[in-house]
mmCIF file of N, CA and C in Angstrom:
data_model
loop_
_atom_site.group_PDB
_atom_site.id
_atom_site.type_symbol
_atom_site.label_atom_id
_atom_site.label_comp_id
_atom_site.label_asym_id
_atom_site.label_seq_id
_atom_site.Cartn_x
_atom_site.Cartn_y
_atom_site.Cartn_z
ATOM 1 N N MET A 1 19.326 43.945 14.655
ATOM 2 C CA MET A 1 18.037 43.542 14.121
ATOM 3 C C MET A 1 17.981 41.851 14.133
ATOM 4 N N SER A 2 17.042 41.133 14.264
ATOM 5 C CA SER A 2 16.837 40.056 14.390
ATOM 6 C C SER A 2 15.878 39.708 13.278
ATOM 7 N N ALA A 3 16.202 38.195 12.764
ATOM 8 C CA ALA A 3 15.657 37.734 11.686
ATOM 9 C C ALA A 3 14.686 37.235 11.969
ATOM 10 N N ARG A 4 12.934 37.167 11.225
ATOM 11 C CA ARG A 4 11.982 36.454 11.838
ATOM 12 C C ARG A 4 11.771 35.010 11.007
ATOM 13 N N PHE A 5 11.191 34.140 11.428
ATOM 14 C CA PHE A 5 11.529 33.026 10.923
ATOM 15 C C PHE A 5 10.015 32.455 10.845
ATOM 16 N N ARG A 6 9.407 31.799 9.713
ATOM 17 C CA ARG A 6 8.204 31.153 9.620
ATOM 18 C C ARG A 6 8.293 29.750 9.373
ATOM 19 N N ARG A 7 7.403 29.089 10.201
ATOM 20 C CA ARG A 7 7.139 27.580 10.499
ATOM 21 C C ARG A 7 5.915 27.328 10.130
ATOM 22 N N CYS A 8 5.664 26.380 9.429
ATOM 23 C CA CYS A 8 4.589 25.819 9.210
ATOM 24 C C CYS A 8 3.041 26.658 8.940
ATOM 25 N N GLY A 9 3.593 27.895 8.169
ATOM 26 C CA GLY A 9 2.746 28.848 7.739
ATOM 27 C C GLY A 9 2.410 29.895 8.779
ATOM 28 N N GLN A 10 3.522 29.910 10.075
ATOM 29 C CA GLN A 10 2.955 31.004 11.134
ATOM 30 C C GLN A 10 4.124 31.848 10.767
ATOM 31 N N GLY A 11 3.699 32.767 11.412
ATOM 32 C CA GLY A 11 4.392 34.593 11.373
ATOM 33 C C GLY A 11 4.779 34.898 10.039
ATOM 34 N N SER A 12 5.407 35.746 10.351
ATOM 35 C CA SER A 12 5.832 36.645 8.756
ATOM 36 C C SER A 12 7.152 36.503 8.296
ATOM 37 N N GLY A 13 7.745 36.800 7.117
ATOM 38 C CA GLY A 13 9.134 36.952 6.828
ATOM 39 C C GLY A 13 9.701 35.636 6.455
ATOM 40 N N PRO A 14 10.789 35.394 5.796
ATOM 41 C CA PRO A 14 11.235 34.314 5.201
ATOM 42 C C PRO A 14 11.033 33.074 5.861
ATOM 43 N N LEU A 15 11.208 31.406 5.097
ATOM 44 C CA LEU A 15 11.276 30.281 5.925
ATOM 45 C C LEU A 15 12.677 30.091 6.544
ATOM 46 N N HIS A 16 12.804 29.764 7.416
ATOM 47 C CA HIS A 16 13.969 29.452 8.221
ATOM 48 C C HIS A 16 14.655 28.544 7.234
ATOM 49 N N PRO A 17 16.106 28.447 7.386
ATOM 50 C CA PRO A 17 16.952 27.510 6.724
ATOM 51 C C PRO A 17 16.945 26.060 6.737
ATOM 52 N N ASP A 18 16.085 25.535 8.252
ATOM 53 C CA ASP A 18 15.665 24.188 8.320
ATOM 54 C C ASP A 18 14.469 23.889 7.573
ATOM 55 N N ASP A 19 13.621 24.585 7.282
ATOM 56 C CA ASP A 19 12.569 24.526 6.748
ATOM 57 C C ASP A 19 13.078 24.417 5.039
ATOM 58 N N HIS A 20 13.669 24.856 4.658
ATOM 59 C CA HIS A 20 13.993 24.745 3.292
ATOM 60 C C HIS A 20 14.123 23.279 2.833
ATOM 61 N N LYS A 21 15.167 22.805 4.231
ATOM 62 C CA LYS A 21 15.859 21.573 4.028
ATOM 63 C C LYS A 21 14.607 20.483 4.119
ATOM 64 N N ALA A 22 13.741 20.953 4.935
ATOM 65 C CA ALA A 22 12.467 19.818 5.061
ATOM 66 C C ALA A 22 11.627 19.646 3.823
ATOM 67 N N VAL A 23 10.970 20.948 3.531
ATOM 68 C CA VAL A 23 10.502 20.887 1.937
ATOM 69 C C VAL A 23 11.242 20.172 0.895
ATOM 70 N N ALA A 24 12.720 20.264 0.862
ATOM 71 C CA ALA A 24 13.328 19.941 -0.587
ATOM 72 C C ALA A 24 13.020 18.119 -0.142
ATOM 73 N N GLU A 25 13.798 17.771 1.355
ATOM 74 C CA GLU A 25 13.361 16.010 1.377
ATOM 75 C C GLU A 25 12.165 16.025 0.943
ATOM 76 N N PHE A 26 11.138 16.531 1.409
ATOM 77 C CA PHE A 26 9.698 15.844 1.057
ATOM 78 C C PHE A 26 9.520 16.186 -0.424
ATOM 79 N N THR A 27 9.814 17.100 -0.980
ATOM 80 C CA THR A 27 9.763 16.984 -2.357
ATOM 81 C C THR A 27 10.283 16.076 -2.925
ATOM 82 N N ALA A 28 11.313 15.821 -2.641
ATOM 83 C CA ALA A 28 12.254 14.709 -3.110
ATOM 84 C C ALA A 28 11.594 12.767 -2.937
ATOM 85 N N MET A 29 10.950 13.054 -1.923
ATOM 86 C CA MET A 29 9.930 11.758 -1.509
ATOM 87 C C MET A 29 9.106 11.598 -2.426
ATOM 88 N N LEU A 30 8.212 12.855 -2.500
ATOM 89 C CA LEU A 30 6.956 12.656 -3.288
ATOM 90 C C LEU A 30 7.680 12.226 -4.884
ATOM 91 N N THR A 31 8.623 13.024 -5.332
ATOM 92 C CA THR A 31 9.059 12.556 -7.059
ATOM 93 C C THR A 31 9.525 10.980 -6.793
ATOM 94 N N ALA A 32 10.303 10.664 -5.665
ATOM 95 C CA ALA A 32 10.574 9.082 -6.125
ATOM 96 C C ALA A 32 9.254 8.322 -5.847
ATOM 97 N N ARG A 33 8.685 8.902 -4.702
ATOM 98 C CA ARG A 33 7.182 7.486 -4.871
ATOM 99 C C ARG A 33 6.525 7.955 -6.141
ATOM 100 N N GLN A 34 6.487 8.891 -6.883
ATOM 101 C CA GLN A 34 5.654 8.868 -8.221
ATOM 102 C C GLN A 34 6.323 8.077 -9.128
ATOM 103 N N LYS A 35 7.190 8.285 -9.146
ATOM 104 C CA LYS A 35 8.684 7.904 -10.583
ATOM 105 C C LYS A 35 9.851 6.756 -9.803
ATOM 106 N N PRO A 36 9.095 5.854 -9.318
ATOM 107 C CA PRO A 36 10.300 4.754 -8.655
ATOM 108 C C PRO A 36 11.341 4.459 -9.881
ATOM 109 N N THR A 37 12.871 4.318 -9.262
ATOM 110 C CA THR A 37 13.676 3.915 -10.414
ATOM 111 C C THR A 37 13.435 2.018 -10.165
ATOM 112 N N PRO A 38 12.826 1.447 -11.054
ATOM 113 C CA PRO A 38 12.986 0.034 -11.610
ATOM 114 C C PRO A 38 14.409 -0.787 -10.856
ATOM 115 N N TRP A 39 13.711 -1.618 -10.049
ATOM 116 C CA TRP A 39 14.521 -2.471 -9.736
ATOM 117 C C TRP A 39 15.174 -3.428 -10.718
ATOM 118 N N THR A 40 16.453 -3.637 -10.649
ATOM 119 C CA THR A 40 17.121 -4.328 -11.938
ATOM 120 C C THR A 40 17.277 -5.685 -11.436
ATOM 121 N N GLY A 41 17.392 -5.977 -10.207
ATOM 122 C CA GLY A 41 17.812 -7.357 -9.335
ATOM 123 C C GLY A 41 18.903 -7.384 -8.624
ATOM 124 N N HIS A 42 19.192 -6.420 -8.912
ATOM 125 C CA HIS A 42 20.863 -5.915 -7.835
ATOM 126 C C HIS A 42 20.765 -4.585 -7.031
ATOM 127 N N GLY A 43 20.948 -4.808 -5.419
ATOM 128 C CA GLY A 43 20.965 -3.983 -4.638
ATOM 129 C C GLY A 43 19.744 -4.160 -3.964
ATOM 130 N N ASP A 44 19.434 -2.843 -3.079
ATOM 131 C CA ASP A 44 18.554 -2.737 -2.245
ATOM 132 C C ASP A 44 17.306 -1.984 -2.761
ATOM 133 N N VAL A 45 15.805 -2.988 -2.184
ATOM 134 C CA VAL A 45 14.756 -2.340 -2.850
ATOM 135 C C VAL A 45 13.887 -2.112 -1.720
ATOM 136 N N ALA A 46 12.862 -1.136 -2.269
ATOM 137 C CA ALA A 46 12.053 -0.409 -1.570
ATOM 138 C C ALA A 46 10.471 -1.267 -1.706
ATOM 139 N N VAL A 47 10.151 -1.999 -0.518
ATOM 140 C CA VAL A 47 9.366 -3.164 -0.211
ATOM 141 C C VAL A 47 7.783 -2.533 0.442
ATOM 142 N N ARG A 48 6.697 -2.417 -0.149
ATOM 143 C CA ARG A 48 5.265 -1.815 0.046
ATOM 144 C C ARG A 48 5.365 -3.058 1.600
ATOM 145 N N ILE A 49 5.165 -2.711 2.628
ATOM 146 C CA ILE A 49 4.835 -3.833 3.800
ATOM 147 C C ILE A 49 3.347 -3.995 3.793
ATOM 148 N N ALA A 50 2.283 -2.889 3.730
ATOM 149 C CA ALA A 50 0.837 -2.992 3.658
ATOM 150 C C ALA A 50 0.654 -2.842 2.476
ATOM 151 N N ARG A 51 -0.978 -3.839 2.387
ATOM 152 C CA ARG A 51 -1.411 -4.106 1.153
ATOM 153 C C ARG A 51 -1.582 -2.521 0.533
ATOM 154 N N ASP A 52 -2.338 -1.553 1.480
ATOM 155 C CA ASP A 52 -2.330 -0.460 0.806
ATOM 156 C C ASP A 52 -1.092 0.593 0.176
ATOM 157 N N GLY A 53 0.027 -0.074 0.591
ATOM 158 C CA GLY A 53 1.361 0.463 -0.138
ATOM 159 C C GLY A 53 1.767 1.980 0.296
ATOM 160 N N ARG A 54 1.035 2.550 1.369
ATOM 161 C CA ARG A 54 1.547 3.783 1.955
ATOM 162 C C ARG A 54 3.155 3.613 1.979
ATOM 163 N N GLY A 55 3.518 2.921 3.531
ATOM 164 C CA GLY A 55 4.670 2.674 3.813
ATOM 165 C C GLY A 55 5.721 1.876 3.119
ATOM 166 N N LEU A 56 6.832 2.151 3.170
ATOM 167 C CA LEU A 56 8.280 1.386 2.053
ATOM 168 C C LEU A 56 9.013 1.074 3.322
ATOM 169 N N GLU A 57 9.556 -0.110 3.402
ATOM 170 C CA GLU A 57 10.968 -0.508 4.277
ATOM 171 C C GLU A 57 11.795 -0.788 3.198
ATOM 172 N N ARG A 58 13.213 -0.618 3.891
ATOM 173 C CA ARG A 58 14.202 -1.001 2.773
ATOM 174 C C ARG A 58 14.329 -2.409 2.931
ATOM 175 N N GLY A 59 14.464 -3.104 2.094
ATOM 176 C CA GLY A 59 14.926 -4.690 1.759
ATOM 177 C C GLY A 59 16.050 -5.007 1.216
ATOM 178 N N ARG A 60 16.890 -6.232 1.949
ATOM 179 C CA ARG A 60 18.100 -6.341 1.087
ATOM 180 C C ARG A 60 18.013 -7.873 0.669
ATOM 181 N N PRO A 61 17.975 -8.326 -0.431
ATOM 182 C CA PRO A 61 17.515 -9.659 -1.191
ATOM 183 C C PRO A 61 19.163 -10.470 -0.725
ATOM 184 N N ALA A 62 18.774 -11.709 -1.046
ATOM 185 C CA ALA A 62 19.462 -12.694 -0.385
ATOM 186 C C ALA A 62 20.964 -12.654 -0.904
ATOM 187 N N GLU A 63 21.989 -13.323 -0.676
ATOM 188 C CA GLU A 63 23.362 -13.601 -1.358
ATOM 189 C C GLU A 63 23.041 -14.364 -2.533
ATOM 190 N N GLY A 64 23.586 -14.123 -3.601
ATOM 191 C CA GLY A 64 23.611 -15.332 -4.805
ATOM 192 C C GLY A 64 21.836 -15.713 -5.474
ATOM 193 N N GLN A 65 21.023 -14.924 -5.185
ATOM 194 C CA GLN A 65 19.936 -15.066 -5.686
ATOM 195 C C GLN A 65 19.415 -14.476 -7.353
ATOM 196 N N PRO A 66 19.145 -15.173 -8.055
ATOM 197 C CA PRO A 66 19.067 -15.081 -9.799
ATOM 198 C C PRO A 66 18.072 -13.686 -9.545
ATOM 199 N N SER A 67 18.490 -12.746 -10.282
ATOM 200 C CA SER A 67 17.840 -11.473 -10.480
ATOM 201 C C SER A 67 16.547 -12.036 -10.765
ATOM 202 N N ASP A 68 16.023 -12.786 -11.700
ATOM 203 C CA ASP A 68 14.903 -12.725 -12.140
ATOM 204 C C ASP A 68 13.805 -13.559 -11.129
ATOM 205 N N ALA A 69 14.294 -14.157 -9.826
ATOM 206 C CA ALA A 69 13.561 -14.989 -8.979
ATOM 207 C C ALA A 69 12.448 -14.695 -8.257
ATOM 208 N N ASP A 70 11.287 -15.133 -8.215
ATOM 209 C CA ASP A 70 10.258 -14.717 -7.476
ATOM 210 C C ASP A 70 9.655 -16.021 -7.167
ATOM 211 N N PRO A 71 9.251 -15.893 -5.709
ATOM 212 C CA PRO A 71 9.016 -14.672 -4.475
ATOM 213 C C PRO A 71 10.562 -14.183 -4.734
ATOM 214 N N VAL A 72 11.075 -12.989 -4.008
ATOM 215 C CA VAL A 72 12.582 -12.884 -3.715
ATOM 216 C C VAL A 72 12.829 -12.752 -2.329
ATOM 217 N N ALA A 73 13.914 -13.923 -1.986
ATOM 218 C CA ALA A 73 14.289 -13.840 -0.370
ATOM 219 C C ALA A 73 14.945 -12.745 0.139
ATOM 220 N N LEU A 74 14.326 -11.780 1.076
ATOM 221 C CA LEU A 74 14.821 -10.742 1.485
ATOM 222 C C LEU A 74 14.976 -10.676 2.551
ATOM 223 N N VAL A 75 15.611 -9.725 3.541
ATOM 224 C CA VAL A 75 15.957 -9.582 4.971
ATOM 225 C C VAL A 75 15.262 -7.531 4.868
ATOM 226 N N LEU A 76 14.559 -7.169 5.747
ATOM 227 C CA LEU A 76 14.059 -5.897 5.934
ATOM 228 C C LEU A 76 15.321 -5.316 7.059
ATOM 229 N N ILE A 77 16.028 -4.395 6.511
ATOM 230 C CA ILE A 77 16.960 -3.761 7.327
ATOM 231 C C ILE A 77 16.511 -2.348 7.505
ATOM 232 N N HIS A 78 17.058 -2.034 8.826
ATOM 233 C CA HIS A 78 16.266 -0.576 9.075
ATOM 234 C C HIS A 78 17.258 0.332 8.018
ATOM 235 N N PRO A 79 16.820 1.615 7.341
ATOM 236 C CA PRO A 79 17.487 2.479 6.356
ATOM 237 C C PRO A 79 18.413 3.461 6.846
ATOM 238 N N ASP A 80 18.766 3.467 8.065
ATOM 239 C CA ASP A 80 19.846 4.050 8.630
ATOM 240 C C ASP A 80 21.178 3.256 8.972
ATOM 241 N N THR A 81 20.610 2.266 10.115
ATOM 242 C CA THR A 81 21.849 1.764 10.737
ATOM 243 C C THR A 81 22.088 0.153 9.506
ATOM 244 N N GLU A 82 21.052 -0.140 8.436
ATOM 245 C CA GLU A 82 21.504 -1.419 7.595
ATOM 246 C C GLU A 82 21.710 -2.425 9.046
ATOM 247 N N THR A 83 21.062 -2.671 10.094
ATOM 248 C CA THR A 83 21.140 -3.670 10.671
ATOM 249 C C THR A 83 19.526 -4.473 10.455
ATOM 250 N N ALA A 84 19.752 -5.826 10.485
ATOM 251 C CA ALA A 84 18.507 -6.474 10.200
ATOM 252 C C ALA A 84 17.789 -6.364 10.954
ATOM 253 N N LEU A 85 16.297 -6.508 10.330
ATOM 254 C CA LEU A 85 15.081 -6.046 11.330
ATOM 255 C C LEU A 85 14.104 -7.580 11.325
ATOM 256 N N THR A 86 14.319 -8.237 10.274
ATOM 257 C CA THR A 86 13.660 -9.648 10.295
ATOM 258 C C THR A 86 14.352 -10.700 9.878
ATOM 259 N N ALA A 87 13.952 -11.507 9.905
ATOM 260 C CA ALA A 87 14.517 -12.895 9.049
ATOM 261 C C ALA A 87 14.132 -12.805 7.816
ATOM 262 N N THR A 88 14.874 -14.096 7.216
ATOM 263 C CA THR A 88 14.662 -13.726 5.486
ATOM 264 C C THR A 88 12.915 -13.950 5.380
ATOM 265 N N LEU A 89 12.404 -13.091 4.325
ATOM 266 C CA LEU A 89 11.355 -13.273 4.002
ATOM 267 C C LEU A 89 11.001 -13.674 2.796
ATOM 268 N N GLN A 90 9.973 -14.219 1.984
ATOM 269 C CA GLN A 90 9.723 -14.425 0.744
ATOM 270 C C GLN A 90 8.717 -13.439 0.533
ATOM 271 N N CYS A 91 9.149 -12.952 -0.505
ATOM 272 C CA CYS A 91 8.665 -11.585 -0.997
ATOM 273 C C CYS A 91 7.922 -11.512 -2.289
ATOM 274 N N ALA A 92 6.744 -11.210 -2.765
ATOM 275 C CA ALA A 92 6.539 -11.278 -3.979
ATOM 276 C C ALA A 92 7.083 -10.450 -5.008
ATOM 277 N N ARG A 93 7.169 -10.330 -6.360
ATOM 278 C CA ARG A 93 7.477 -9.038 -6.621
ATOM 279 C C ARG A 93 6.875 -8.129 -7.176
ATOM 280 N N THR A 94 5.203 -8.023 -7.084
ATOM 281 C CA THR A 94 4.810 -7.450 -7.238
ATOM 282 C C THR A 94 4.629 -6.703 -5.852
ATOM 283 N N ARG A 95 5.104 -6.832 -4.642
ATOM 284 C CA ARG A 95 5.360 -5.869 -3.347
ATOM 285 C C ARG A 95 6.525 -5.063 -3.584
ATOM 286 N N ILE A 96 7.358 -4.978 -4.686
ATOM 287 C CA ILE A 96 8.369 -4.338 -4.778
ATOM 288 C C ILE A 96 8.214 -2.763 -5.389
ATOM 289 N N HIS A 97 8.502 -1.996 -4.843
ATOM 290 C CA HIS A 97 8.166 -0.558 -5.282
ATOM 291 C C HIS A 97 9.258 -0.258 -6.346
ATOM 292 N N GLY A 98 10.467 -0.251 -6.477
ATOM 293 C CA GLY A 98 11.558 -0.405 -7.083
ATOM 294 C C GLY A 98 12.666 -0.263 -6.472
ATOM 295 N N ALA A 99 13.749 0.173 -7.250
ATOM 296 C CA ALA A 99 15.133 0.345 -6.290
ATOM 297 C C ALA A 99 15.090 1.191 -5.040
ATOM 298 N N TRP A 100 15.636 0.911 -3.874
ATOM 299 C CA TRP A 100 15.948 1.568 -2.728
ATOM 300 C C TRP A 100 16.479 3.219 -3.026
ATOM 301 N N THR A 101 16.344 4.334 -2.453
ATOM 302 C CA THR A 101 16.941 5.613 -2.653
ATOM 303 C C THR A 101 16.511 6.311 -1.262
ATOM 304 N N GLY A 102 17.293 6.894 -0.991
ATOM 305 C CA GLY A 102 17.129 7.878 0.310
ATOM 306 C C GLY A 102 15.712 8.260 0.546
ATOM 307 N N PRO A 103 15.171 9.212 -0.254
ATOM 308 C CA PRO A 103 13.833 9.757 0.279
ATOM 309 C C PRO A 103 13.093 8.682 0.663
ATOM 310 N N TYR A 104 13.108 7.563 0.271
ATOM 311 C CA TYR A 104 12.024 6.583 0.966
ATOM 312 C C TYR A 104 12.076 6.366 2.757
ATOM 313 N N ARG A 105 13.240 7.009 2.877
ATOM 314 C CA ARG A 105 13.442 6.644 4.491
ATOM 315 C C ARG A 105 12.184 7.468 5.294
ATOM 316 N N LEU A 106 11.939 8.519 4.348
ATOM 317 C CA LEU A 106 10.661 9.039 5.260
ATOM 318 C C LEU A 106 9.458 8.330 5.302
ATOM 319 N N LEU A 107 9.457 6.947 4.805
ATOM 320 C CA LEU A 107 8.296 6.684 4.717
ATOM 321 C C LEU A 107 8.204 4.962 5.258
ATOM 322 N N THR A 108 9.351 4.904 6.399
ATOM 323 C CA THR A 108 9.644 3.687 6.911
ATOM 324 C C THR A 108 9.049 3.479 8.204
ATOM 325 N N HIS A 109 8.633 2.645 8.724
ATOM 326 C CA HIS A 109 8.524 2.482 10.173
ATOM 327 C C HIS A 109 9.290 3.262 11.170
ATOM 328 N N ALA A 110 10.534 2.928 10.701
ATOM 329 C CA ALA A 110 11.850 3.245 11.762
ATOM 330 C C ALA A 110 12.024 4.703 11.948
ATOM 331 N N PHE A 111 11.685 5.376 10.928
ATOM 332 C CA PHE A 111 11.655 6.721 10.488
ATOM 333 C C PHE A 111 10.379 7.334 11.559
ATOM 334 N N ALA A 112 9.422 7.024 11.502
ATOM 335 C CA ALA A 112 8.024 6.956 12.516
ATOM 336 C C ALA A 112 8.199 6.501 13.479
ATOM 337 N N GLY A 113 9.583 5.985 14.093
ATOM 338 C CA GLY A 113 9.914 5.621 15.675
ATOM 339 C C GLY A 113 8.659 4.578 16.146
ATOM 340 N N ARG A 114 8.094 3.410 14.726
ATOM 341 C CA ARG A 114 7.539 2.335 15.205
ATOM 342 C C ARG A 114 8.117 1.221 14.855
ATOM 343 N N ASP A 115 7.710 0.333 15.647
ATOM 344 C CA ASP A 115 8.201 -1.201 14.836
ATOM 345 C C ASP A 115 7.684 -1.522 14.129
ATOM 346 N N LEU A 116 8.084 -2.689 13.130
ATOM 347 C CA LEU A 116 7.285 -3.565 12.610
ATOM 348 C C LEU A 116 6.431 -4.358 12.796
ATOM 349 N N PRO A 117 5.547 -4.480 12.103
ATOM 350 C CA PRO A 117 4.360 -5.847 12.580
ATOM 351 C C PRO A 117 4.890 -6.815 12.668
ATOM 352 N N PRO A 118 4.412 -7.683 13.842
ATOM 353 C CA PRO A 118 5.202 -9.037 13.831
ATOM 354 C C PRO A 118 4.452 -9.900 12.686
ATOM 355 N N ASP A 119 3.514 -9.878 12.342
ATOM 356 C CA ASP A 119 3.299 -10.684 11.045
ATOM 357 C C ASP A 119 3.526 -10.761 9.788
ATOM 358 N N ILE A 120 4.361 -9.926 9.513
ATOM 359 C CA ILE A 120 4.397 -9.400 7.639
ATOM 360 C C ILE A 120 4.412 -10.740 7.116
ATOM 361 N N ASP A 121 3.915 -10.412 6.013
ATOM 362 C CA ASP A 121 3.495 -11.446 4.777
ATOM 363 C C ASP A 121 3.781 -11.019 3.422
ATOM 364 N N LEU A 122 4.438 -10.928 2.795
ATOM 365 C CA LEU A 122 5.109 -10.456 1.729
ATOM 366 C C LEU A 122 5.039 -11.114 0.649
ATOM 367 N N SER A 123 4.095 -12.521 1.009
ATOM 368 C CA SER A 123 4.160 -13.333 -0.378
ATOM 369 C C SER A 123 2.990 -12.951 -1.348
ATOM 370 N N THR A 124 2.048 -12.207 -1.117
ATOM 371 C CA THR A 124 0.763 -11.455 -2.172
ATOM 372 C C THR A 124 1.106 -10.225 -2.438
#
């Protein structure tokens, strides 16, 4: 007897275990997006790249920077490999969504397989 699995609402039977994982990741991302953890000035941040605030990127503040600095000097880094994607940028505190958490990875350019825009301006 073979098990029947349903993907994207197609077919009958229980959800495939991989579908459960995808649903759990998506739910965690929505929760993190709606209720961000406040950034305390230490650790990585989730930064809104576009003015509409849809996508987020992982930013790492410069070493030795005061926690209440405005603007914040940071480098955008790859969410998985933690390699620098940009030079140091000046980021207004209003562009910081909150502290970086794993579920935000789904909202990054890297996850979508896209490059960052060449003219990133986080100053406003």
